[in-house]
Amino acid sequence: EDTEQVKGLESPLKIYMKALVDAAAKKGESVPVTKDIMKVRKFYKLILDDQLEITQKYLDLINGQASVEMTDVGRAEEISKMMGMESTVLPGFFRFLAKKRRFNGLSMIADFYMEELYKEQNIVPARVTSAQALTEDQKESIKAKMKKITGADDIKLVTSVNADLLGGFKIEYNFLDADNMRDPQDALDYSLKTVLQKAAVGQGVLLDELQDAVDTGR
C-alpha cells in the first residue's frame, strides 16, 4: 500500500520523500542528504546481515527496550548518532518521522529516495565483470555503448575482475535495486567462457574437457 498510489493520492512514501527533498533544497544540503541516505541504506543492510556489533543496541532502541523512559524522538536521535549523519536535515527528518510514528518506514523511504534520484537524473548503473582489469578507454567505450542501449544520460559503472571468465567481459544492468546494484534484469555476455560453453554444447564436448585441453595444449 505504501508503494502505490491509491485513488489518485500520492503514496506516503512519495510524500515523505518529497518533504525530505524540499527540506534539503531549502537548507542547501541536497548533496549531504543524499550521502546520508546512502549511509542509511548501508546501515540497514548491515543490520539485516547482522554484520555490526551495534545490531543488538539498534534493535533494542527501535523496539523500545533500551530504556522504558526514552521517547520515540529520543530513540530516533540515538539512531541518527549511530549512523553518523553529515547533514543537519536528516537528523531533523528522523525526529519528524518519530513524531509521526513512521520511523519504522525509514528504510523504505531511503530506498524510494534513491530510486527516484536515479530516475530523475536518468542514471543507469551497470556492473562489468572482466577477465582482466579494464583500461580507462575501455570503460569509456562501455559507458558510451550502455548509454545507447539504455537511453541514459549517464552510466554508473562498477567494475570487477574474475579470471574464470578466461577473456572478455560481462555486463549486468537494469537492476531492481539500482543503488545497491542487486537483481539485474538484463545482461550482455562477451566472455570467452560463454563462447567456449556454447561451442562445447554445439560439439557435444564437456566444458571441463575443453578447458583441460586449453590449459594443457592437448
mmCIF file of C-alpha atoms in Angstrom:
data_model
loop_
_atom_site.group_PDB
_atom_site.id
_atom_site.type_symbol
_atom_site.label_atom_id
_atom_site.label_comp_id
_atom_site.label_asym_id
_atom_site.label_seq_id
_atom_site.Cartn_x
_atom_site.Cartn_y
_atom_site.Cartn_z
ATOM 1 C CA GLU A 1 0.000 0.000 0.000
ATOM 2 C CA ASP A 2 2.864 2.398 0.849
ATOM 3 C CA THR A 3 4.465 1.958 -2.555
ATOM 4 C CA GLU A 4 1.379 2.562 -4.679
ATOM 5 C CA GLN A 5 -0.889 5.479 -5.454
ATOM 6 C CA VAL A 6 -4.376 4.926 -4.069
ATOM 7 C CA LYS A 7 -7.402 6.689 -5.554
ATOM 8 C CA GLY A 8 -5.233 9.340 -7.192
ATOM 9 C CA LEU A 9 -3.487 10.267 -3.942
ATOM 10 C CA GLU A 10 0.273 10.240 -3.603
ATOM 11 C CA SER A 11 1.673 7.336 -1.622
ATOM 12 C CA PRO A 12 3.017 8.026 1.907
ATOM 13 C CA LEU A 13 6.496 7.083 0.668
ATOM 14 C CA LYS A 14 6.387 9.755 -2.018
ATOM 15 C CA ILE A 15 5.001 12.374 0.377
ATOM 16 C CA TYR A 16 7.757 11.819 2.946
ATOM 17 C CA MET A 17 10.432 11.600 0.271
ATOM 18 C CA LYS A 18 9.303 14.925 -1.254
ATOM 19 C CA ALA A 19 9.276 16.522 2.201
ATOM 20 C CA LEU A 20 12.892 15.420 2.668
ATOM 21 C CA VAL A 21 13.942 16.652 -0.789
ATOM 22 C CA ASP A 22 12.295 20.047 -0.196
ATOM 23 C CA ALA A 23 13.916 20.425 3.247
ATOM 24 C CA ALA A 24 17.340 19.524 1.829
ATOM 25 C CA ALA A 25 16.979 22.027 -1.021
ATOM 26 C CA LYS A 26 15.831 24.775 1.341
ATOM 27 C CA LYS A 27 18.894 24.235 3.554
ATOM 28 C CA GLY A 28 21.248 23.867 0.595
ATOM 29 C CA GLU A 29 22.100 20.337 1.739
ATOM 30 C CA SER A 30 20.919 18.199 -1.179
ATOM 31 C CA VAL A 31 24.325 16.543 -1.625
ATOM 32 C CA PRO A 32 24.980 15.833 2.096
ATOM 33 C CA VAL A 33 21.436 14.484 2.473
ATOM 34 C CA THR A 34 21.938 12.123 -0.461
ATOM 35 C CA LYS A 35 25.189 10.916 1.120
ATOM 36 C CA ASP A 36 23.333 10.393 4.404
ATOM 37 C CA ILE A 37 20.593 8.434 2.658
ATOM 38 C CA MET A 38 23.293 6.152 1.239
ATOM 39 C CA LYS A 39 24.602 5.695 4.788
ATOM 40 C CA VAL A 40 21.100 4.823 5.980
ATOM 41 C CA ARG A 41 20.724 2.166 3.288
ATOM 42 C CA LYS A 42 24.145 0.700 4.011
ATOM 43 C CA PHE A 43 23.409 0.708 7.753
ATOM 44 C CA TYR A 44 20.147 -1.187 7.339
ATOM 45 C CA LYS A 45 21.781 -3.699 5.014
ATOM 46 C CA LEU A 46 24.477 -4.412 7.599
ATOM 47 C CA ILE A 47 21.834 -4.678 10.307
ATOM 48 C CA LEU A 48 19.870 -7.202 8.239
ATOM 49 C CA ASP A 49 23.055 -9.169 7.597
ATOM 50 C CA ASP A 50 23.887 -8.981 11.323
ATOM 51 C CA GLN A 51 27.333 -7.591 10.477
ATOM 52 C CA LEU A 52 27.527 -4.851 13.095
ATOM 53 C CA GLU A 53 28.403 -5.092 16.746
ATOM 54 C CA ILE A 54 25.749 -2.457 17.378
ATOM 55 C CA THR A 55 22.971 -4.614 15.888
ATOM 56 C CA GLN A 56 21.540 -5.528 19.285
ATOM 57 C CA LYS A 57 21.783 -1.930 20.515
ATOM 58 C CA TYR A 58 19.910 -0.789 17.424
ATOM 59 C CA LEU A 59 17.229 -3.434 17.834
ATOM 60 C CA ASP A 60 16.827 -2.501 21.497
ATOM 61 C CA LEU A 61 16.391 1.140 20.528
ATOM 62 C CA ILE A 62 13.951 0.537 17.698
ATOM 63 C CA ASN A 63 11.901 -1.849 19.837
ATOM 64 C CA GLY A 64 11.950 0.436 22.860
ATOM 65 C CA GLN A 65 13.890 -1.954 25.113
ATOM 66 C CA ALA A 66 16.969 0.224 25.744
ATOM 67 C CA SER A 67 15.109 2.486 28.146
ATOM 68 C CA VAL A 68 11.446 2.459 29.105
ATOM 69 C CA GLU A 69 11.683 6.216 29.705
ATOM 70 C CA MET A 70 13.150 7.026 26.264
ATOM 71 C CA THR A 71 10.701 8.662 23.864
ATOM 72 C CA ASP A 72 10.317 7.749 20.183
ATOM 73 C CA VAL A 73 12.097 11.001 19.294
ATOM 74 C CA GLY A 74 14.902 10.158 21.700
ATOM 75 C CA ARG A 75 15.358 6.769 20.055
ATOM 76 C CA ALA A 76 15.437 8.403 16.619
ATOM 77 C CA GLU A 77 18.132 10.825 17.805
ATOM 78 C CA GLU A 78 20.257 7.974 19.185
ATOM 79 C CA ILE A 79 19.939 6.026 15.929
ATOM 80 C CA SER A 80 20.906 9.145 13.988
ATOM 81 C CA LYS A 81 24.107 9.367 16.047
ATOM 82 C CA MET A 82 24.815 5.675 15.400
ATOM 83 C CA MET A 83 24.596 6.254 11.654
ATOM 84 C CA GLY A 84 26.917 9.296 11.715
ATOM 85 C CA MET A 85 24.908 11.789 9.666
ATOM 86 C CA GLU A 86 26.735 14.580 7.778
ATOM 87 C CA SER A 87 23.744 16.829 7.137
ATOM 88 C CA THR A 88 21.628 18.764 9.623
ATOM 89 C CA VAL A 89 18.470 17.922 7.680
ATOM 90 C CA LEU A 90 18.362 14.151 8.094
ATOM 91 C CA PRO A 91 18.562 14.089 11.926
ATOM 92 C CA GLY A 92 15.623 16.503 11.887
ATOM 93 C CA PHE A 93 13.841 14.227 9.438
ATOM 94 C CA PHE A 94 14.420 11.319 11.832
ATOM 95 C CA ARG A 95 12.706 13.293 14.607
ATOM 96 C CA PHE A 96 9.874 14.229 12.250
ATOM 97 C CA LEU A 97 9.259 10.576 11.347
ATOM 98 C CA ALA A 98 9.365 9.574 15.021
ATOM 99 C CA LYS A 99 6.731 12.165 15.916
ATOM 100 C CA LYS A 100 4.551 10.855 13.071
ATOM 101 C CA ARG A 101 5.181 7.269 14.254
ATOM 102 C CA ARG A 102 6.643 6.478 10.836
ATOM 103 C CA PHE A 103 10.255 5.865 11.846
ATOM 104 C CA ASN A 104 9.983 2.143 11.111
ATOM 105 C CA GLY A 105 9.440 3.150 7.481
ATOM 106 C CA LEU A 106 12.833 4.906 7.237
ATOM 107 C CA SER A 107 14.451 2.066 5.312
ATOM 108 C CA MET A 108 11.681 2.064 2.685
ATOM 109 C CA ILE A 109 11.808 5.854 2.399
ATOM 110 C CA ALA A 110 15.588 5.705 1.847
ATOM 111 C CA ASP A 111 15.154 3.053 -0.855
ATOM 112 C CA PHE A 112 12.452 5.088 -2.591
ATOM 113 C CA TYR A 113 14.567 8.271 -2.375
ATOM 114 C CA MET A 114 17.466 6.637 -4.239
ATOM 115 C CA GLU A 115 15.201 5.005 -6.832
ATOM 116 C CA GLU A 116 13.623 8.362 -7.635
ATOM 117 C CA LEU A 117 17.015 10.073 -7.712
ATOM 118 C CA TYR A 118 18.307 7.673 -10.354
ATOM 119 C CA LYS A 119 15.134 8.139 -12.398
ATOM 120 C CA GLU A 120 15.205 11.929 -12.143
ATOM 121 C CA GLN A 121 18.864 12.182 -13.157
ATOM 122 C CA ASN A 122 18.471 9.390 -15.741
ATOM 123 C CA ILE A 123 21.457 7.460 -14.372
ATOM 124 C CA VAL A 124 21.727 3.752 -15.152
ATOM 125 C CA PRO A 125 24.059 1.603 -13.022
ATOM 126 C CA ALA A 126 25.975 -1.138 -14.854
ATOM 127 C CA ARG A 127 28.291 -3.781 -13.430
ATOM 128 C CA VAL A 128 31.120 -5.029 -15.656
ATOM 129 C CA THR A 129 32.999 -8.199 -14.748
ATOM 130 C CA SER A 130 36.065 -8.801 -16.904
ATOM 131 C CA ALA A 131 38.805 -11.398 -17.115
ATOM 132 C CA GLN A 132 41.400 -8.636 -16.831
ATOM 133 C CA ALA A 133 41.291 -5.100 -15.444
ATOM 134 C CA LEU A 134 39.768 -2.681 -17.947
ATOM 135 C CA THR A 135 41.633 0.370 -19.188
ATOM 136 C CA GLU A 136 40.066 3.816 -18.874
ATOM 137 C CA ASP A 137 39.457 3.853 -22.630
ATOM 138 C CA GLN A 138 37.631 0.516 -22.414
ATOM 139 C CA LYS A 139 35.494 1.806 -19.551
ATOM 140 C CA GLU A 140 34.539 4.907 -21.510
ATOM 141 C CA SER A 141 33.736 2.782 -24.552
ATOM 142 C CA ILE A 142 31.454 0.542 -22.490
ATOM 143 C CA LYS A 143 29.737 3.560 -20.926
ATOM 144 C CA ALA A 144 29.085 5.010 -24.387
ATOM 145 C CA LYS A 145 27.645 1.690 -25.555
ATOM 146 C CA MET A 146 25.393 1.409 -22.481
ATOM 147 C CA LYS A 147 24.108 4.968 -22.962
ATOM 148 C CA LYS A 148 22.949 3.996 -26.467
ATOM 149 C CA ILE A 149 21.357 0.766 -25.234
ATOM 150 C CA THR A 150 19.554 2.267 -22.230
ATOM 151 C CA GLY A 151 18.984 5.859 -23.345
ATOM 152 C CA ALA A 152 20.580 7.066 -20.101
ATOM 153 C CA ASP A 153 22.253 10.451 -19.656
ATOM 154 C CA ASP A 154 24.973 8.852 -17.549
ATOM 155 C CA ILE A 155 26.190 5.383 -16.585
ATOM 156 C CA LYS A 156 27.311 4.460 -13.085
ATOM 157 C CA LEU A 157 29.960 1.883 -13.976
ATOM 158 C CA VAL A 158 31.233 -0.565 -11.370
ATOM 159 C CA THR A 159 33.965 -2.967 -12.444
ATOM 160 C CA SER A 160 35.482 -6.137 -11.038
ATOM 161 C CA VAL A 161 37.880 -8.819 -12.256
ATOM 162 C CA ASN A 162 37.121 -12.546 -12.489
ATOM 163 C CA ALA A 163 39.822 -14.606 -14.207
ATOM 164 C CA ASP A 164 37.359 -17.512 -14.524
ATOM 165 C CA LEU A 165 35.817 -15.671 -17.481
ATOM 166 C CA LEU A 166 39.055 -16.566 -19.358
ATOM 167 C CA GLY A 167 38.724 -13.493 -21.587
ATOM 168 C CA GLY A 168 36.309 -10.718 -22.497
ATOM 169 C CA PHE A 169 33.688 -9.341 -20.110
ATOM 170 C CA LYS A 170 30.094 -9.495 -18.896
ATOM 171 C CA ILE A 171 27.762 -6.521 -18.326
ATOM 172 C CA GLU A 172 24.781 -6.592 -15.935
ATOM 173 C CA TYR A 173 22.236 -3.756 -15.794
ATOM 174 C CA ASN A 174 18.572 -2.821 -15.243
ATOM 175 C CA PHE A 175 18.793 -3.633 -11.527
ATOM 176 C CA LEU A 176 15.662 -3.862 -9.407
ATOM 177 C CA ASP A 177 17.712 -2.196 -6.668
ATOM 178 C CA ALA A 178 19.698 0.399 -8.624
ATOM 179 C CA ASP A 179 21.730 1.904 -5.781
ATOM 180 C CA ASN A 180 22.938 -1.408 -4.333
ATOM 181 C CA MET A 181 23.036 -2.976 -7.809
ATOM 182 C CA ARG A 182 21.063 -6.064 -6.875
ATOM 183 C CA ASP A 183 18.877 -8.308 -9.042
ATOM 184 C CA PRO A 184 19.943 -7.368 -12.605
ATOM 185 C CA GLN A 185 17.196 -7.945 -15.163
ATOM 186 C CA ASP A 186 19.421 -7.712 -18.253
ATOM 187 C CA ALA A 187 22.925 -8.829 -19.145
ATOM 188 C CA LEU A 188 25.338 -8.824 -22.075
ATOM 189 C CA ASP A 189 27.891 -11.643 -22.038
ATOM 190 C CA TYR A 190 31.002 -11.221 -24.165
ATOM 191 C CA SER A 191 33.184 -13.574 -22.110
ATOM 192 C CA LEU A 192 35.366 -16.281 -23.613
ATOM 193 C CA LYS A 193 33.971 -18.710 -21.061
ATOM 194 C CA THR A 194 30.489 -18.350 -22.508
ATOM 195 C CA VAL A 195 31.829 -18.714 -26.053
ATOM 196 C CA LEU A 196 33.527 -21.961 -25.008
ATOM 197 C CA GLN A 197 30.400 -23.196 -23.277
ATOM 198 C CA LYS A 198 28.312 -22.616 -26.396
ATOM 199 C CA ALA A 199 30.949 -24.290 -28.552
ATOM 200 C CA ALA A 200 31.134 -27.228 -26.152
ATOM 201 C CA VAL A 201 27.376 -27.724 -26.248
ATOM 202 C CA GLY A 202 27.358 -27.478 -30.028
ATOM 203 C CA GLN A 203 30.091 -30.075 -30.396
ATOM 204 C CA GLY A 204 28.855 -32.328 -27.616
ATOM 205 C CA VAL A 205 32.047 -31.750 -25.601
ATOM 206 C CA LEU A 206 32.024 -31.201 -21.851
ATOM 207 C CA LEU A 207 33.298 -27.773 -20.844
ATOM 208 C CA ASP A 208 35.709 -29.265 -18.315
ATOM 209 C CA GLU A 209 37.305 -31.411 -21.011
ATOM 210 C CA LEU A 210 37.585 -28.430 -23.343
ATOM 211 C CA GLN A 211 39.069 -26.303 -20.595
ATOM 212 C CA ASP A 212 41.604 -29.037 -19.819
ATOM 213 C CA ALA A 213 42.575 -29.116 -23.498
ATOM 214 C CA VAL A 214 43.065 -25.327 -23.439
ATOM 215 C CA ASP A 215 45.159 -25.486 -20.259
ATOM 216 C CA THR A 216 47.382 -28.385 -21.297
ATOM 217 C CA GLY A 217 47.588 -27.609 -25.003
ATOM 218 C CA ARG A 218 46.498 -31.168 -25.844
#
